[in-house]
Amino acid sequence: MPRPKAEERTILLDARAMSRALQRMAVEILELAHGTGDLVLIGIQRRGVELAERIAKLLEKAEGAEIPRGALDITLYRDDLGAVGPNPVIGATHIPGDLTDKHAVIVDDVLYTGRTVRAALDELADFGRPKRISLCVLVDRGGRELPIQADIVGTVVKTGPGERVDVQVEELDGRDQVDVIR
Amino acid sequence: MNASPTLGKDLTGLEHMSPEQIRLILDTAEPFKEVSERPIKKVPALRGKTIVNLFFEASTRTRISFEFAEKRLSADTVNVAATGSSVSKGETLVDTARNLEAMRIDMVVIRHPSSGAAEFLGNRIASNVINAGDGKHEHPTQALLDLLTIRDKHGKIEGLKVCLVGDVLHSRVARSNLWGLTKLGAEVAVCGPWTLLPRGIEELGVKVFGRIEEAIEWADVLNVLRLQLERMEKGFIPSVREYYRVFGVTPERLERSPKAITIMHPGPMNRGVEIDSRVADGPHSVILDQVTNGVAVRMAVLYLLAGGRAELADAAKRGSGE
């Protein structure tokens, strides 16, 4: 029996590099939003939610103001239900109040085709009319299939369709690390 | 990737479902509860799907609940009632459904007075079929919403003592509940007049109480079934007043139990017959939670059946029943 080719894992960000990236992203959010006044962080299930929580805590420490945050599961807004079948695990969606006139920052772990963000934009529109929506991702791996770009990026890596970017966070995976799997 | 359970093409009853499939529906229903709390109570998951609600029997709650579930998933829906349709001109069930299919529908929700009607239909058309009650056989979505409500209230189902009270013999709700509860590890009992309990039910591992006082002493949950008043005319019970006196769930009877017993009813209620108003509206009643959960459970069923439909529909066309 031919053995499957062994996966080759390279570390893109270790725990310290990830921590530095998140700190810089928090500062960039403050600059982009001119403070924390209307800011709402929306994490995309699942690892986006944890990253949004981290960034919110950094912002709260730096600014001393409470940052409202929410969670978004985009499963029901996907455009490929017929192709991939139902996702048995749908995460919670929780939006802190009406988003009208807020500056919503979508936080996700990896930006790839852009389809998740497209779905998230559709879903957010059902919760009000934010005055602005920005996109903040830890890893931009290229490969867009839609005209979508991030406002704030932790790190950029060029990857092909056969490759994967594996984001691990302490809360769910026991450690902070980003790997590229080839 | 992982071998998560799927539901197959149709939902006809809980009897042949696995505990994993039942849990999959209950877990999927959780996030759908939140959709009904949104300012815009709609997600696009079933956009472009056409669903026919084919009701050969009167229904308010179930039909409206299905319709809300379908609309909140963005499906297009058509309601067909037996009266005022070609059914009253003598068209057979299969012909009605095949004609609807010829108009390119995706799913049929069917309620029918004959036991087995949903399965019969499911084996003959490629669309997904969901049983919304077939004769005295099953009413799976009602049992699923009952299970979800029990799980919400008690945090679990396994090990709970649930008693179905009243007309178990004629009740498809009771039958579906029995399958669902036992599969998820609850202890199940029935209580009612002997004339309204199925013979030999003990053999399914179900406790039988002839007196409501015994049931109350034993149970964590009472699911009080509707006394179908037409049963009285057929001689199953002497009178409605006597039924209330002997089997009515009243505050006086519940007070004797040290536990706070959860009270459920699938509706429509006969207040002052099988259930006292003070109990139905009391602090331990979850009757309206059942109605709320009904929409979420039906959304979950529709969503799970709609996904990955292609290969299952092919199997149905090839004529393989299972």
PDB file of N, CA, C and O in Angstrom, chain A residues 148-181:
ATOM      1  N   ILE A 148     -12.007  40.945  -2.186  1.00  0.00           N
ATOM      2  CA  ILE A 148     -12.035  41.271  -0.758  1.00  0.00           C
ATOM      3  C   ILE A 148     -10.605  41.414  -0.261  1.00  0.00           C
ATOM      4  O   ILE A 148      -9.734  40.628  -0.652  1.00  0.00           O
ATOM      5  N   GLN A 149     -10.366  42.420   0.561  1.00  0.00           N
ATOM      6  CA  GLN A 149      -9.030  42.551   1.149  1.00  0.00           C
ATOM      7  C   GLN A 149      -9.130  42.936   2.619  1.00  0.00           C
ATOM      8  O   GLN A 149     -10.123  43.507   3.053  1.00  0.00           O
ATOM      9  N   ALA A 150      -8.072  42.603   3.372  1.00  0.00           N
ATOM     10  CA  ALA A 150      -8.063  42.907   4.797  1.00  0.00           C
ATOM     11  C   ALA A 150      -7.508  44.301   5.044  1.00  0.00           C
ATOM     12  O   ALA A 150      -6.660  44.781   4.304  1.00  0.00           O
ATOM     13  N   ASP A 151      -8.030  44.969   6.084  1.00  0.00           N
ATOM     14  CA  ASP A 151      -7.506  46.278   6.484  1.00  0.00           C
ATOM     15  C   ASP A 151      -6.289  46.115   7.382  1.00  0.00           C
ATOM     16  O   ASP A 151      -5.374  46.913   7.345  1.00  0.00           O
ATOM     17  N   ILE A 152      -6.325  45.075   8.205  1.00  0.00           N
ATOM     18  CA  ILE A 152      -5.240  44.845   9.151  1.00  0.00           C
ATOM     19  C   ILE A 152      -4.827  43.375   9.068  1.00  0.00           C
ATOM     20  O   ILE A 152      -5.678  42.492   9.140  1.00  0.00           O
ATOM     21  N   VAL A 153      -3.519  43.147   8.907  1.00  0.00           N
ATOM     22  CA  VAL A 153      -3.025  41.784   8.696  1.00  0.00           C
ATOM     23  C   VAL A 153      -1.873  41.506   9.663  1.00  0.00           C
ATOM     24  O   VAL A 153      -0.977  42.343   9.824  1.00  0.00           O
ATOM     25  N   GLY A 154      -1.909  40.346  10.298  1.00  0.00           N
ATOM     26  CA  GLY A 154      -0.821  39.951  11.187  1.00  0.00           C
ATOM     27  C   GLY A 154       0.409  39.576  10.397  1.00  0.00           C
ATOM     28  O   GLY A 154       1.493  40.092  10.615  1.00  0.00           O
ATOM     29  N   THR A 155       0.236  38.665   9.445  1.00  0.00           N
ATOM     30  CA  THR A 155       1.350  38.261   8.590  1.00  0.00           C
ATOM     31  C   THR A 155       0.826  37.759   7.248  1.00  0.00           C
ATOM     32  O   THR A 155      -0.315  37.323   7.158  1.00  0.00           O
ATOM     33  N   VAL A 156       1.669  37.857   6.233  1.00  0.00           N
ATOM     34  CA  VAL A 156       1.278  37.436   4.881  1.00  0.00           C
ATOM     35  C   VAL A 156       2.128  36.249   4.477  1.00  0.00           C
ATOM     36  O   VAL A 156       3.325  36.220   4.738  1.00  0.00           O
ATOM     37  N   VAL A 157       1.511  35.238   3.868  1.00  0.00           N
ATOM     38  CA  VAL A 157       2.271  34.101   3.368  1.00  0.00           C
ATOM     39  C   VAL A 157       1.650  33.649   2.054  1.00  0.00           C
ATOM     40  O   VAL A 157       0.435  33.627   1.894  1.00  0.00           O
ATOM     41  N   LYS A 158       2.526  33.338   1.090  1.00  0.00           N
ATOM     42  CA  LYS A 158       2.034  32.849  -0.212  1.00  0.00           C
ATOM     43  C   LYS A 158       1.869  31.341  -0.131  1.00  0.00           C
ATOM     44  O   LYS A 158       2.821  30.629   0.189  1.00  0.00           O
ATOM     45  N   THR A 159       0.685  30.835  -0.405  1.00  0.00           N
ATOM     46  CA  THR A 159       0.446  29.392  -0.357  1.00  0.00           C
ATOM     47  C   THR A 159      -0.328  28.949  -1.582  1.00  0.00           C
ATOM     48  O   THR A 159      -1.056  29.724  -2.188  1.00  0.00           O
ATOM     49  N   GLY A 160      -0.187  27.674  -1.913  1.00  0.00           N
ATOM     50  CA  GLY A 160      -0.944  27.102  -3.017  1.00  0.00           C
ATOM     51  C   GLY A 160      -2.169  26.368  -2.499  1.00  0.00           C
ATOM     52  O   GLY A 160      -2.325  26.180  -1.294  1.00  0.00           O
ATOM     53  N   PRO A 161      -3.013  25.906  -3.437  1.00  0.00           N
ATOM     54  CA  PRO A 161      -4.257  25.247  -3.032  1.00  0.00           C
ATOM     55  C   PRO A 161      -4.036  23.919  -2.300  1.00  0.00           C
ATOM     56  O   PRO A 161      -4.867  23.502  -1.519  1.00  0.00           O
ATOM     57  N   GLY A 162      -2.873  23.249  -2.536  1.00  0.00           N
ATOM     58  CA  GLY A 162      -2.608  21.984  -1.846  1.00  0.00           C
ATOM     59  C   GLY A 162      -2.114  22.188  -0.422  1.00  0.00           C
ATOM     60  O   GLY A 162      -1.945  21.232   0.321  1.00  0.00           O
ATOM     61  N   GLU A 163      -1.859  23.433  -0.074  1.00  0.00           N
ATOM     62  CA  GLU A 163      -1.279  23.706   1.244  1.00  0.00           C
ATOM     63  C   GLU A 163      -2.352  24.171   2.222  1.00  0.00           C
ATOM     64  O   GLU A 163      -3.431  24.577   1.819  1.00  0.00           O
ATOM     65  N   ARG A 164      -2.001  24.095   3.513  1.00  0.00           N
ATOM     66  CA  ARG A 164      -2.946  24.544   4.533  1.00  0.00           C
ATOM     67  C   ARG A 164      -2.228  25.443   5.519  1.00  0.00           C
ATOM     68  O   ARG A 164      -1.020  25.312   5.728  1.00  0.00           O
ATOM     69  N   VAL A 165      -2.992  26.353   6.119  1.00  0.00           N
ATOM     70  CA  VAL A 165      -2.460  27.155   7.210  1.00  0.00           C
ATOM     71  C   VAL A 165      -3.202  26.734   8.469  1.00  0.00           C
ATOM     72  O   VAL A 165      -4.430  26.764   8.505  1.00  0.00           O
ATOM     73  N   ASP A 166      -2.474  26.276   9.459  1.00  0.00           N
ATOM     74  CA  ASP A 166      -3.084  25.742  10.681  1.00  0.00           C
ATOM     75  C   ASP A 166      -2.834  26.706  11.839  1.00  0.00           C
ATOM     76  O   ASP A 166      -1.709  26.842  12.305  1.00  0.00           O
ATOM     77  N   VAL A 167      -3.906  27.390  12.267  1.00  0.00           N
ATOM     78  CA  VAL A 167      -3.780  28.331  13.374  1.00  0.00           C
ATOM     79  C   VAL A 167      -4.210  27.638  14.656  1.00  0.00           C
ATOM     80  O   VAL A 167      -5.292  27.073  14.727  1.00  0.00           O
ATOM     81  N   GLN A 168      -3.301  27.648  15.640  1.00  0.00           N
ATOM     82  CA  GLN A 168      -3.646  27.065  16.940  1.00  0.00           C
ATOM     83  C   GLN A 168      -3.646  28.167  17.985  1.00  0.00           C
ATOM     84  O   GLN A 168      -2.764  29.013  17.993  1.00  0.00           O
ATOM     85  N   VAL A 169      -4.669  28.144  18.831  1.00  0.00           N
ATOM     86  CA  VAL A 169      -4.723  29.123  19.923  1.00  0.00           C
ATOM     87  C   VAL A 169      -4.775  28.377  21.246  1.00  0.00           C
ATOM     88  O   VAL A 169      -5.382  27.310  21.355  1.00  0.00           O
ATOM     89  N   GLU A 170      -4.139  28.962  22.218  1.00  0.00           N
ATOM     90  CA  GLU A 170      -4.051  28.398  23.568  1.00  0.00           C
ATOM     91  C   GLU A 170      -5.394  27.878  24.079  1.00  0.00           C
ATOM     92  O   GLU A 170      -5.499  26.752  24.573  1.00  0.00           O
ATOM     93  N   GLU A 171      -6.459  28.692  23.937  1.00  0.00           N
ATOM     94  CA  GLU A 171      -7.762  28.375  24.531  1.00  0.00           C
ATOM     95  C   GLU A 171      -8.336  27.067  23.990  1.00  0.00           C
ATOM     96  O   GLU A 171      -9.037  26.352  24.693  1.00  0.00           O
ATOM     97  N   LEU A 172      -8.104  26.792  22.695  1.00  0.00           N
ATOM     98  CA  LEU A 172      -8.716  25.617  22.081  1.00  0.00           C
ATOM     99  C   LEU A 172      -7.704  24.496  21.833  1.00  0.00           C
ATOM    100  O   LEU A 172      -8.052  23.328  21.860  1.00  0.00           O
ATOM    101  N   ASP A 173      -6.460  24.867  21.553  1.00  0.00           N
ATOM    102  CA  ASP A 173      -5.482  23.872  21.105  1.00  0.00           C
ATOM    103  C   ASP A 173      -4.320  23.674  22.080  1.00  0.00           C
ATOM    104  O   ASP A 173      -3.428  22.873  21.830  1.00  0.00           O
ATOM    105  N   GLY A 174      -4.307  24.444  23.153  1.00  0.00           N
ATOM    106  CA  GLY A 174      -3.264  24.269  24.160  1.00  0.00           C
ATOM    107  C   GLY A 174      -1.989  25.053  23.901  1.00  0.00           C
ATOM    108  O   GLY A 174      -1.104  25.091  24.738  1.00  0.00           O
ATOM    109  N   ARG A 175      -1.861  25.648  22.711  1.00  0.00           N
ATOM    110  CA  ARG A 175      -0.678  26.486  22.462  1.00  0.00           C
ATOM    111  C   ARG A 175      -0.973  27.489  21.353  1.00  0.00           C
ATOM    112  O   ARG A 175      -1.891  27.284  20.553  1.00  0.00           O
ATOM    113  N   ASP A 176      -0.171  28.542  21.348  1.00  0.00           N
ATOM    114  CA  ASP A 176      -0.276  29.549  20.292  1.00  0.00           C
ATOM    115  C   ASP A 176       0.760  29.244  19.234  1.00  0.00           C
ATOM    116  O   ASP A 176       1.961  29.277  19.513  1.00  0.00           O
ATOM    117  N   GLN A 177       0.324  28.950  18.023  1.00  0.00           N
ATOM    118  CA  GLN A 177       1.273  28.707  16.941  1.00  0.00           C
ATOM    119  C   GLN A 177       0.553  28.716  15.599  1.00  0.00           C
ATOM    120  O   GLN A 177      -0.609  28.316  15.511  1.00  0.00           O
ATOM    121  N   VAL A 178       1.239  29.200  14.566  1.00  0.00           N
ATOM    122  CA  VAL A 178       0.693  29.115  13.216  1.00  0.00           C
ATOM    123  C   VAL A 178       1.665  28.315  12.359  1.00  0.00           C
ATOM    124  O   VAL A 178       2.845  28.650  12.288  1.00  0.00           O
ATOM    125  N   ASP A 179       1.166  27.242  11.738  1.00  0.00           N
ATOM    126  CA  ASP A 179       1.992  26.398  10.881  1.00  0.00           C
ATOM    127  C   ASP A 179       1.485  26.467   9.444  1.00  0.00           C
ATOM    128  O   ASP A 179       0.292  26.616   9.210  1.00  0.00           O
ATOM    129  N   VAL A 180       2.407  26.306   8.512  1.00  0.00           N
ATOM    130  CA  VAL A 180       2.018  26.071   7.118  1.00  0.00           C
ATOM    131  C   VAL A 180       2.283  24.595   6.841  1.00  0.00           C
ATOM    132  O   VAL A 180       3.358  24.081   7.151  1.00  0.00           O
ATOM    133  N   ILE A 181       1.270  23.901   6.316  1.00  0.00           N
ATOM    134  CA  ILE A 181       1.400  22.468   6.058  1.00  0.00           C
ATOM    135  C   ILE A 181       1.439  22.244   4.558  1.00  0.00           C
ATOM    136  O   ILE A 181       0.537  22.647   3.830  1.00  0.00           O
TER     137      ILE A 181
END
